[in-house]
Short mmCIF file of C-alpha atoms in Angstrom, two decimals:
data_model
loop_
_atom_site.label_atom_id
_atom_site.label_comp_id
_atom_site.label_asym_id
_atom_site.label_seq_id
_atom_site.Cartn_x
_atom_site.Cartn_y
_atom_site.Cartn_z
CA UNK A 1 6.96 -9.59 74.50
CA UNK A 2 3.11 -9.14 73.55
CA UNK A 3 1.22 -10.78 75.88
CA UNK A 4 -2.14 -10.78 74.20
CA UNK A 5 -1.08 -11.63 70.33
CA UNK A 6 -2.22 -15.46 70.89
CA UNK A 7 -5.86 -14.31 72.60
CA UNK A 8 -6.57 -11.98 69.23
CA UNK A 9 -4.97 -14.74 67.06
CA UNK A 10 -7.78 -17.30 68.44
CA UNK A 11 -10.84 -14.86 67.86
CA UNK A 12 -9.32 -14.24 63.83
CA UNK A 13 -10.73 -17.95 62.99
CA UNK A 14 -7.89 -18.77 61.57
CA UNK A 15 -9.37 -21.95 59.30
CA UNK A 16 -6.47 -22.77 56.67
CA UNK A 17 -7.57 -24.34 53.66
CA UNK A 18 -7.33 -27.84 53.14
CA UNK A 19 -4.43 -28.90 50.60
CA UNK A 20 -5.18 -31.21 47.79
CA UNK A 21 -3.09 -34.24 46.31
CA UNK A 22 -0.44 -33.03 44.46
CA UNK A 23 0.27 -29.85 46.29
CA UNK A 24 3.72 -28.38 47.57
CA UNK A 25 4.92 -28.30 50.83
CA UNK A 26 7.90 -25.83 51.08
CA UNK A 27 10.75 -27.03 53.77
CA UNK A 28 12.90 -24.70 55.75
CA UNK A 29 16.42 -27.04 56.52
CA UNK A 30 17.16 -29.88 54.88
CA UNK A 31 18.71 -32.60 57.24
CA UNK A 32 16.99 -35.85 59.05
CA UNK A 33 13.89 -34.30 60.58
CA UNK A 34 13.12 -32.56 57.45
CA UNK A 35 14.10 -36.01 55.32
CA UNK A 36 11.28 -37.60 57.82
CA UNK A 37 9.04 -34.95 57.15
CA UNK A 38 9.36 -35.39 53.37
CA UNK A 39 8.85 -39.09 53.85
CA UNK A 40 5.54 -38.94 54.81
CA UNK A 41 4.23 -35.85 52.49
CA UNK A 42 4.91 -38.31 49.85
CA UNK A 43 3.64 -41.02 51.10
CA UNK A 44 0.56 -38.84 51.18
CA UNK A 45 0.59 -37.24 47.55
CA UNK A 46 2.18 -34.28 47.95
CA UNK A 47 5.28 -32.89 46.45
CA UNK A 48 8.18 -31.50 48.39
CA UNK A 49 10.51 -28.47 47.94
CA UNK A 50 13.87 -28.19 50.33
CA UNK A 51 16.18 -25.19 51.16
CA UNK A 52 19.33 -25.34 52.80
CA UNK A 53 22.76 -23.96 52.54
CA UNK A 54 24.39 -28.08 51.95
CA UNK A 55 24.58 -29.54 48.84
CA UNK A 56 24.51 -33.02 50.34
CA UNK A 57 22.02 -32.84 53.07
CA UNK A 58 19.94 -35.60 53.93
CA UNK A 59 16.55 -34.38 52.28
CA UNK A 60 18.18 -33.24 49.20
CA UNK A 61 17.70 -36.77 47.86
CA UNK A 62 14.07 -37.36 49.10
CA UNK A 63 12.44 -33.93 47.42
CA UNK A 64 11.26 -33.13 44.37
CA UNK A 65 13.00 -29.81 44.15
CA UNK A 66 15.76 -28.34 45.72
CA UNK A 67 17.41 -24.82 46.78
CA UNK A 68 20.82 -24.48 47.66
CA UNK A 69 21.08 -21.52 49.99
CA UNK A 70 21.74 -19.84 53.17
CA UNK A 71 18.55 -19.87 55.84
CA UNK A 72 18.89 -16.21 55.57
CA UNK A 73 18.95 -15.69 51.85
CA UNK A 74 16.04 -13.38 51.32
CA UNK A 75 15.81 -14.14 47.20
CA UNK A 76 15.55 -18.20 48.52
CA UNK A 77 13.44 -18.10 50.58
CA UNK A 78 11.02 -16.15 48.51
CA UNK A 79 11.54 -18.62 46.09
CA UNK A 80 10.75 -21.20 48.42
CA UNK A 81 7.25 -19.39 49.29
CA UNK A 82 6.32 -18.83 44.92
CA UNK A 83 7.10 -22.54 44.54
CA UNK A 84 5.30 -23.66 47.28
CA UNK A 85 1.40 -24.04 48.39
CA UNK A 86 2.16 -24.37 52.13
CA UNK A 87 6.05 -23.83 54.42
CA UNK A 88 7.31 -25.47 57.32
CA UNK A 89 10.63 -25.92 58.95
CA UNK A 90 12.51 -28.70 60.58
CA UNK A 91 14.75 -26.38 63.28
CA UNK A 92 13.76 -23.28 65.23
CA UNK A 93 17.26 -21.36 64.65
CA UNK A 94 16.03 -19.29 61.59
CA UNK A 95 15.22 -15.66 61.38
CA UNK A 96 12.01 -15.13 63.34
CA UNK A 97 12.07 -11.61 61.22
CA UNK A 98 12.59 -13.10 58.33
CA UNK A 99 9.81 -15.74 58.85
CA UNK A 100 7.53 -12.98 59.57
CA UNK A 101 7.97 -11.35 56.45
CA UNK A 102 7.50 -14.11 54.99
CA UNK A 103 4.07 -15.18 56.56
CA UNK A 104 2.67 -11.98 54.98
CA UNK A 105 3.10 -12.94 51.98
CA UNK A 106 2.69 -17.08 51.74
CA UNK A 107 1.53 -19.95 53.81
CA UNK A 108 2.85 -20.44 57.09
CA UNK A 109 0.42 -21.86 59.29
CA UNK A 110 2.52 -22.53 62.01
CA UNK A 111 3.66 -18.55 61.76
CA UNK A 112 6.58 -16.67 63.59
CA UNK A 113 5.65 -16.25 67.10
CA UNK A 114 6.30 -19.32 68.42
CA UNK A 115 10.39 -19.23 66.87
CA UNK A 116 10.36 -16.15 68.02
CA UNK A 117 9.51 -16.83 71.79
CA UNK A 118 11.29 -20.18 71.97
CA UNK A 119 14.66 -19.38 70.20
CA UNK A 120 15.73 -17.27 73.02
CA UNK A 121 16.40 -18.99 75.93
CA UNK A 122 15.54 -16.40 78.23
CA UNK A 123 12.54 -15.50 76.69
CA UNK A 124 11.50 -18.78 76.36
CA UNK A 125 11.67 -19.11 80.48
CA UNK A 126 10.26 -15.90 80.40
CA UNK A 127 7.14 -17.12 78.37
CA UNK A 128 6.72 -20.37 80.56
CA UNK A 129 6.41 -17.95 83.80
CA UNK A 130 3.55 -16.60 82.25
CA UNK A 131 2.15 -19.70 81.00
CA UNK A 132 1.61 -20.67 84.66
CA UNK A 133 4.00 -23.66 84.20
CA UNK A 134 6.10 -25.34 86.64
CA UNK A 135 9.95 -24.28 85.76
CA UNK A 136 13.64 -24.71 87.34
CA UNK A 137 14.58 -21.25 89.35
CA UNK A 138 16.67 -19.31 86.66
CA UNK A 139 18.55 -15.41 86.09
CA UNK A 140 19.30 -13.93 83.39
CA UNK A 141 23.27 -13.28 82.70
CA UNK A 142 24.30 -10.13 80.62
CA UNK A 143 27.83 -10.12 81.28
CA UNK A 144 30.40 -11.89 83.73
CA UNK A 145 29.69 -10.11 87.03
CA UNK A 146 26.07 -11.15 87.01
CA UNK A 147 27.40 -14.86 87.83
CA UNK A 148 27.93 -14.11 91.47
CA UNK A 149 24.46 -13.11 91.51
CA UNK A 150 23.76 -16.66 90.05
CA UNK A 151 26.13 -18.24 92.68
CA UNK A 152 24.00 -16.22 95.43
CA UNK A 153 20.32 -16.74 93.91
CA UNK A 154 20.76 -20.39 92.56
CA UNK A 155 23.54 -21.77 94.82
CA UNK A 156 25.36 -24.22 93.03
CA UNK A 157 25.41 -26.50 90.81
CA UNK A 158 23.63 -24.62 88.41
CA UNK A 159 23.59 -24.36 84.57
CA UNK A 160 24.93 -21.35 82.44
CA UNK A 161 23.45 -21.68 78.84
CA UNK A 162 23.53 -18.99 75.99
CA UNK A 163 20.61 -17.79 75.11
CA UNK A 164 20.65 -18.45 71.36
CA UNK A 165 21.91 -21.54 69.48
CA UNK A 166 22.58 -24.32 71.30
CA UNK A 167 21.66 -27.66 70.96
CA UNK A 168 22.62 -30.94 72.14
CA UNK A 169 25.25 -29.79 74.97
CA UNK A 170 26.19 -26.95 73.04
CA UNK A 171 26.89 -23.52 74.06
CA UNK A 172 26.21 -24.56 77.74
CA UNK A 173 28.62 -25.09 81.09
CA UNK A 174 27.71 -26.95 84.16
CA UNK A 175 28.75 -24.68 86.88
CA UNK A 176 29.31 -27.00 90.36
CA UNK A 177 31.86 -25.17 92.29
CA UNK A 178 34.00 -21.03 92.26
CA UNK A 179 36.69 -23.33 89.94
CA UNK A 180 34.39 -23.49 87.11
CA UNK A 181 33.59 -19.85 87.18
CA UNK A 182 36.71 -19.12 85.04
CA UNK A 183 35.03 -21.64 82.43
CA UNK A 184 31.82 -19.99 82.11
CA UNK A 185 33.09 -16.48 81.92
CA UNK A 186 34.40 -17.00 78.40
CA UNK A 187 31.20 -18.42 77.76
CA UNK A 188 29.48 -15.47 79.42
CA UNK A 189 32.25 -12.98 77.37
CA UNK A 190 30.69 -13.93 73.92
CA UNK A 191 26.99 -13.69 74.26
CA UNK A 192 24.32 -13.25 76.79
CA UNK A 193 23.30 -16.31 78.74
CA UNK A 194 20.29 -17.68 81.46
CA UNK A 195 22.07 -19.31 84.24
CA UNK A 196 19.63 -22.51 85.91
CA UNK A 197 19.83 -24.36 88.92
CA UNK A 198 20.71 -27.75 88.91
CA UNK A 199 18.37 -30.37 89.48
CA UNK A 200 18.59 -33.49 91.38
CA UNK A 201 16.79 -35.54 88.64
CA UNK A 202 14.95 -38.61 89.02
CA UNK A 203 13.82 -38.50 85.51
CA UNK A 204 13.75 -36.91 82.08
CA UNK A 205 10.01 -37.33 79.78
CA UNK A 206 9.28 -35.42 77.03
CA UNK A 207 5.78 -35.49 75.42
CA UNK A 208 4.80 -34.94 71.93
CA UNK A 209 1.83 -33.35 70.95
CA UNK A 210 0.50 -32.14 67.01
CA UNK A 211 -2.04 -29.08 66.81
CA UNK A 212 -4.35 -28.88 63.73
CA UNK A 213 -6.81 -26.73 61.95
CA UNK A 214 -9.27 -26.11 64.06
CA UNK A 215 -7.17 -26.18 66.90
CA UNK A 216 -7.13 -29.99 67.50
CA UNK A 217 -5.21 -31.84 69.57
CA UNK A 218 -3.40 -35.04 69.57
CA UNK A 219 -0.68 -36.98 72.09
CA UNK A 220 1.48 -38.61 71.66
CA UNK A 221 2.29 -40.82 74.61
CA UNK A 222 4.90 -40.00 77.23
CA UNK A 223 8.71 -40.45 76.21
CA UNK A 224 11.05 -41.44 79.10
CA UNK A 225 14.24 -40.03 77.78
CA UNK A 226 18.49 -40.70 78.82
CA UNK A 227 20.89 -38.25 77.86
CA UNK A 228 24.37 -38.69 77.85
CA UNK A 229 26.94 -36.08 77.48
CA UNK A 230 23.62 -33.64 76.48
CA UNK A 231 22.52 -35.89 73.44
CA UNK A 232 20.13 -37.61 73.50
CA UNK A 233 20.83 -41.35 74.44
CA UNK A 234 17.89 -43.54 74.34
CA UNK A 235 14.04 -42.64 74.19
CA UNK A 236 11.36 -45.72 76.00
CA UNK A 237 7.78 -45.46 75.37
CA UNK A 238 5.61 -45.74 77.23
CA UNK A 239 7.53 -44.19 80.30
CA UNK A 240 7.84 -46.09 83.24
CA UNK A 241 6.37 -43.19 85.52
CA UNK A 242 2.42 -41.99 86.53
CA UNK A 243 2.93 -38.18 85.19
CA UNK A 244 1.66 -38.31 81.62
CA UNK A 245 -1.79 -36.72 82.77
CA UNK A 246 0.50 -33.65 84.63
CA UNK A 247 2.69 -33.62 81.59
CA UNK A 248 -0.46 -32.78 79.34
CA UNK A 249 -1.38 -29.94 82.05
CA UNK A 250 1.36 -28.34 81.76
CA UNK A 251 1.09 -28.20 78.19
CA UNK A 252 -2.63 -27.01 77.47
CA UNK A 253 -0.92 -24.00 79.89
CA UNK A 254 1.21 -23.41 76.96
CA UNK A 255 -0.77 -23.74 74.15
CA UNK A 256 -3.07 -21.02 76.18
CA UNK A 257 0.09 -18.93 75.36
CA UNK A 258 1.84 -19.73 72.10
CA UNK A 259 0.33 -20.54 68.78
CA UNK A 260 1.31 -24.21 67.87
CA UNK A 261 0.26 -26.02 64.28
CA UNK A 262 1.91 -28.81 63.74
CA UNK A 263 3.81 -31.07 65.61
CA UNK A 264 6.19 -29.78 68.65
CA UNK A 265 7.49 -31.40 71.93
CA UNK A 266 7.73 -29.53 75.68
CA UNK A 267 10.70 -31.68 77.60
CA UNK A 268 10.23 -31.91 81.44
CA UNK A 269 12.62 -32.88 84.55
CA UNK A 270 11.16 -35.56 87.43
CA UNK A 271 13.18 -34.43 90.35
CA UNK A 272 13.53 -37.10 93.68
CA UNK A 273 10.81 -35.61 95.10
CA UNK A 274 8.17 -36.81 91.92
CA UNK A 275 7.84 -32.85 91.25
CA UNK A 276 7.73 -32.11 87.38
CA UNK A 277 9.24 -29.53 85.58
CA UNK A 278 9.14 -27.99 81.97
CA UNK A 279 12.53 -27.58 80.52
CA UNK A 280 12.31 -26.80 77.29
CA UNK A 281 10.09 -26.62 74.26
CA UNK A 282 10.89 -27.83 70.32
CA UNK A 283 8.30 -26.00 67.94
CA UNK A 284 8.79 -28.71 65.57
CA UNK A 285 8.88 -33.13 65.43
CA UNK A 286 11.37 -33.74 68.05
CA UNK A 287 14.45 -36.68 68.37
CA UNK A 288 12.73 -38.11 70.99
CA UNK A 289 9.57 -38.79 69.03
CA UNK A 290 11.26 -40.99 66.25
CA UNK A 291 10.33 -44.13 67.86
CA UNK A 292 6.71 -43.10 66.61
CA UNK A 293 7.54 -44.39 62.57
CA UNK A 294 7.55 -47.66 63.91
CA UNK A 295 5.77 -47.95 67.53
CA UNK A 296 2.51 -45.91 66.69
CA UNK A 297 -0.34 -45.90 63.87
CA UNK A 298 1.19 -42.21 63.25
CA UNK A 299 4.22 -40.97 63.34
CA UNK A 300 5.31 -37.63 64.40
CA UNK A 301 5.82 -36.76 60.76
CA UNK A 302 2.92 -37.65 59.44
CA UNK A 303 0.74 -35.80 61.97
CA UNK A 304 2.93 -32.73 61.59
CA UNK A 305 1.66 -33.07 57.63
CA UNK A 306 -1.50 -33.03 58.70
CA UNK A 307 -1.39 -30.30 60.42
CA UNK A 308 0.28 -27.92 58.24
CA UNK A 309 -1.79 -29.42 55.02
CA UNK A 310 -4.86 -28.63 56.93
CA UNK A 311 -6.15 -32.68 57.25
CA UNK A 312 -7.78 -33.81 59.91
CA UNK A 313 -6.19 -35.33 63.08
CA UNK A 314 -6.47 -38.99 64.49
CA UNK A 315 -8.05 -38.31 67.66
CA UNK A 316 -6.02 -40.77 69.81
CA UNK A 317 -2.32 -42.52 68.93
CA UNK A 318 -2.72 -45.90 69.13
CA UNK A 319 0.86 -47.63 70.32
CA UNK A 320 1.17 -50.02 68.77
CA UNK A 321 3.77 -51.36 70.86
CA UNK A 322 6.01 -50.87 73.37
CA UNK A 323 9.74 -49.38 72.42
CA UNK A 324 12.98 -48.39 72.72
CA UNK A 325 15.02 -45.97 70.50
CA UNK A 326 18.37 -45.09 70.71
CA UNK A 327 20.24 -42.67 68.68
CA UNK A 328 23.26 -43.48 66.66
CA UNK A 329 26.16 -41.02 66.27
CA UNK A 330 29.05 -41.88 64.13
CA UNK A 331 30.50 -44.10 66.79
CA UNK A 332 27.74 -45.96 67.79
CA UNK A 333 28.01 -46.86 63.45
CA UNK A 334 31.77 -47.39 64.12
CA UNK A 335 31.07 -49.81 66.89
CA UNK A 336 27.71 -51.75 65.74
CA UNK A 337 27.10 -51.40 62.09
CA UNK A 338 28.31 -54.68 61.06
CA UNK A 339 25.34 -56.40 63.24
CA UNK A 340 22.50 -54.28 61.84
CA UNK A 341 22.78 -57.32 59.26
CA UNK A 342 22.01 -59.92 61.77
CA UNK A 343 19.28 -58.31 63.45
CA UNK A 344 15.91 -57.38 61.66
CA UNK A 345 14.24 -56.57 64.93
CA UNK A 346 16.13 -53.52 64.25
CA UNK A 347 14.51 -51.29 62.90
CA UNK A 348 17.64 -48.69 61.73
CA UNK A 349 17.52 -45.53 60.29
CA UNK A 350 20.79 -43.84 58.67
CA UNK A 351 19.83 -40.23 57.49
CA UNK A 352 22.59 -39.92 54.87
CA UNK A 353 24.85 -37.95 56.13
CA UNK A 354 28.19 -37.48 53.68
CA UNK A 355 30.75 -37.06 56.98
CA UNK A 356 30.50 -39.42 60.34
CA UNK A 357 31.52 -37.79 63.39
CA UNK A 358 32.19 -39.44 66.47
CA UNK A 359 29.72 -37.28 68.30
CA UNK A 360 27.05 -36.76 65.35
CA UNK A 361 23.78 -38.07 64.59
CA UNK A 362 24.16 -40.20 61.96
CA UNK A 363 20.87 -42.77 62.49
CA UNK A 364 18.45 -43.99 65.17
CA UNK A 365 17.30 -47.25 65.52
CA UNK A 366 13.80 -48.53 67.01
CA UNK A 367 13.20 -52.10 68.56
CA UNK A 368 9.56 -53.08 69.29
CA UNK A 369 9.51 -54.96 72.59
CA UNK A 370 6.88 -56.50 75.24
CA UNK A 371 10.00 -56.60 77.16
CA UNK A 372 11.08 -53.29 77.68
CA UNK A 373 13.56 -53.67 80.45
CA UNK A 374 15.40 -56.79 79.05
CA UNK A 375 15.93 -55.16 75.51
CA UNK A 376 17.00 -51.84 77.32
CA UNK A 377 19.61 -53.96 79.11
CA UNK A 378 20.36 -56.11 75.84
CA UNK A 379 21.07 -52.33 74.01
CA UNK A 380 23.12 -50.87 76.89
CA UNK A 381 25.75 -54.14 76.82
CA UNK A 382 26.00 -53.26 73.36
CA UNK A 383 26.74 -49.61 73.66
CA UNK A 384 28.66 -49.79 76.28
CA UNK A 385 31.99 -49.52 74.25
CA UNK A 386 30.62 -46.03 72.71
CA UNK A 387 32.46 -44.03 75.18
CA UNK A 388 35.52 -46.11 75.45
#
């Protein structure tokens, strides 16, 4: 890992042009977050191209243009960059090679280096260390035997996660005792993994934050998060803890240290003892900023457009009130769709999805409230059959 790519990339000036009306913005992945991201280029004048390997995904229907392919498809995604007058992507599990490539060639303000830090897990921790940030006690694990040495350095519980590709729960064990061992060798036997202790958690916040030309900066405010089962739950903003001001600390350490434009999210734990940590870090608009379409005066989206247009940020998010997201997977729909009807203070979102899993994000919805713990309590009675 080069450790002084982001000091050389600050002295290069690197002013972006500003895009006009009209122009193309070029998206890598297709499904809700790049459906939101199309949203609000539109609503801004500017035209939208999509690539992704489903012929139904979510922002098919939104863009102007579309490309069926792979994420890896070399001929696409050079397409992609000839049709377009600026790229982004929605997800960080693309080809940081690829991307590079392609940076040489076409716009790509946002560049490689920060998928290719953060879509390792282990060089993601790796990159925090030097950032100077505050992070759970980890190991790296190459093969099964080096578990013991997690048993002996981290004690348990702790975490064993591979380092590529998962998301939401996935590709991940929770380790508490020598009878679980058995589990997370077969997860050990197909890649390389970073094994973390397990915290007592008080708390999980997340913050969003949107880097411009210019390198300007704009916050969003703090997101108290719930996960359940590793998906996301329920987001509530503002959250109902004094750490936003440590939050941001933590993250001008990391923008010291990776090149951000556009918007991205660094997730933290609050342990019992009010001590915060940085988990992980999304290089992109984030689940738990969704709540912003609705609760701010701009949303995650739009600032991430912006940003990789070139426009100037707003200098402060406004809230405009107080909220409460939660996300809806194909059972939540199963179990409350037929009351969306009833209740306009719902504000729902369904991202179009052509198959409804039990466990899959299907929607979100976002209710503004001045009573923040009543409505949290109204939405948990009504969830509350999800898991039955």
């Amino acid at each position: 890992m080069k450790k002084h790519w982001y000091k050389k990339w600050r002295k290069c000036k690197m002013n972006f042009n500003k895009l006009s009306f009209g122009s193309t913005i070029g998206i890598i992945g297709g499904g809700q977050l790049g459906k939101m991201m199309a949203q609000s280029a539109q609503k801004m004048g500017y035209k939208v191209i999509v690539l992704d390997p489903s012929s139904d995904c979510p922002c098919r229907y939104v863009a102007h243009e579309f490309i069926e392919a792979n994420y890896d498809d070399e001929r696409a995604l050079h397409l992609l960059g000839e049709s377009s007058d600026v790229i982004t992507y929605e997800f960080e599990n693309i080809s940081a090679e690829q991307l590079k490539t392609l940076t040489e060639k076409y716009n790509i303000p946002q560049g490689y280096q920060a998928i290719q830090l953060l879509q390792d897990r282990l060089t993601e921790k790796q990159t925090l260390e030097q950032a100077g940030t505050q992070i759970v006690p980890y190991t790296s694990i190459k093969h099964k035997d080096d578990l013991s040495k997690a048993t002996n350095t981290l004690g348990y519980p702790f975490i064993v996660k591979t380092r590529f590709g998962g998301y939401d729960g996935k590709g991940q064990i929770l380790v508490k005792s020598e009878e679980d061992i058995k589990e997370a060798e077969k997860l050990v036997s197909n890649q390389e993994c970073v094994a973390e202790q397990f915290l007592n958690i008080k708390k999980e916040v997340s913050l969003t934050v949107t880097i411009g030309n210019h390198q300007q900066i704009t916050y969003f405010p703090l997101q108290e998060n719930e996960h359940r089962n590793q998906i996301l739950f329920k987001t509530i903003v503002p959250a109902r803890c004094n750490q936003i001001e440590n939050a941001k600390r933590e993250v001008e350490k990391i923008i010291k240290t990776v090149h951000f434009i556009g918007t991205f999210t660094v997730e933290f734990f609050i342990d019992c003892n009010d001590q915060l940590y940085v988990n992980e870090i999304a290089p992109r608009p984030h689940n738990s900023g969704h709540y912003s379409i609705e609760a701010c005066d701009y949303s995650q989206f739009d600032t991430h457009i912006l940003a990789v247009t070139g426009q100037t940020l707003p200098d402060k998010i406004e809230t405009l009130k107080p909220a409460v997201m939660m996300n809806l997977l194909g059972k939540d729909l199963d179990l409350l769709e037929d009351e969306f009807a009833a209740h306009p203070e719902w504000h729902v979102h369904i991202y179009g999805k052509s198959e409804r899993k039990p466990n899959r994000k299907m929607g979100h919805m976002t209710i503004l409230t001045n009573r923040i713990d009543d409505t949290e309590k109204d939405m948990l009675k009504r969830f509350e059959g999800r898991d039955q």
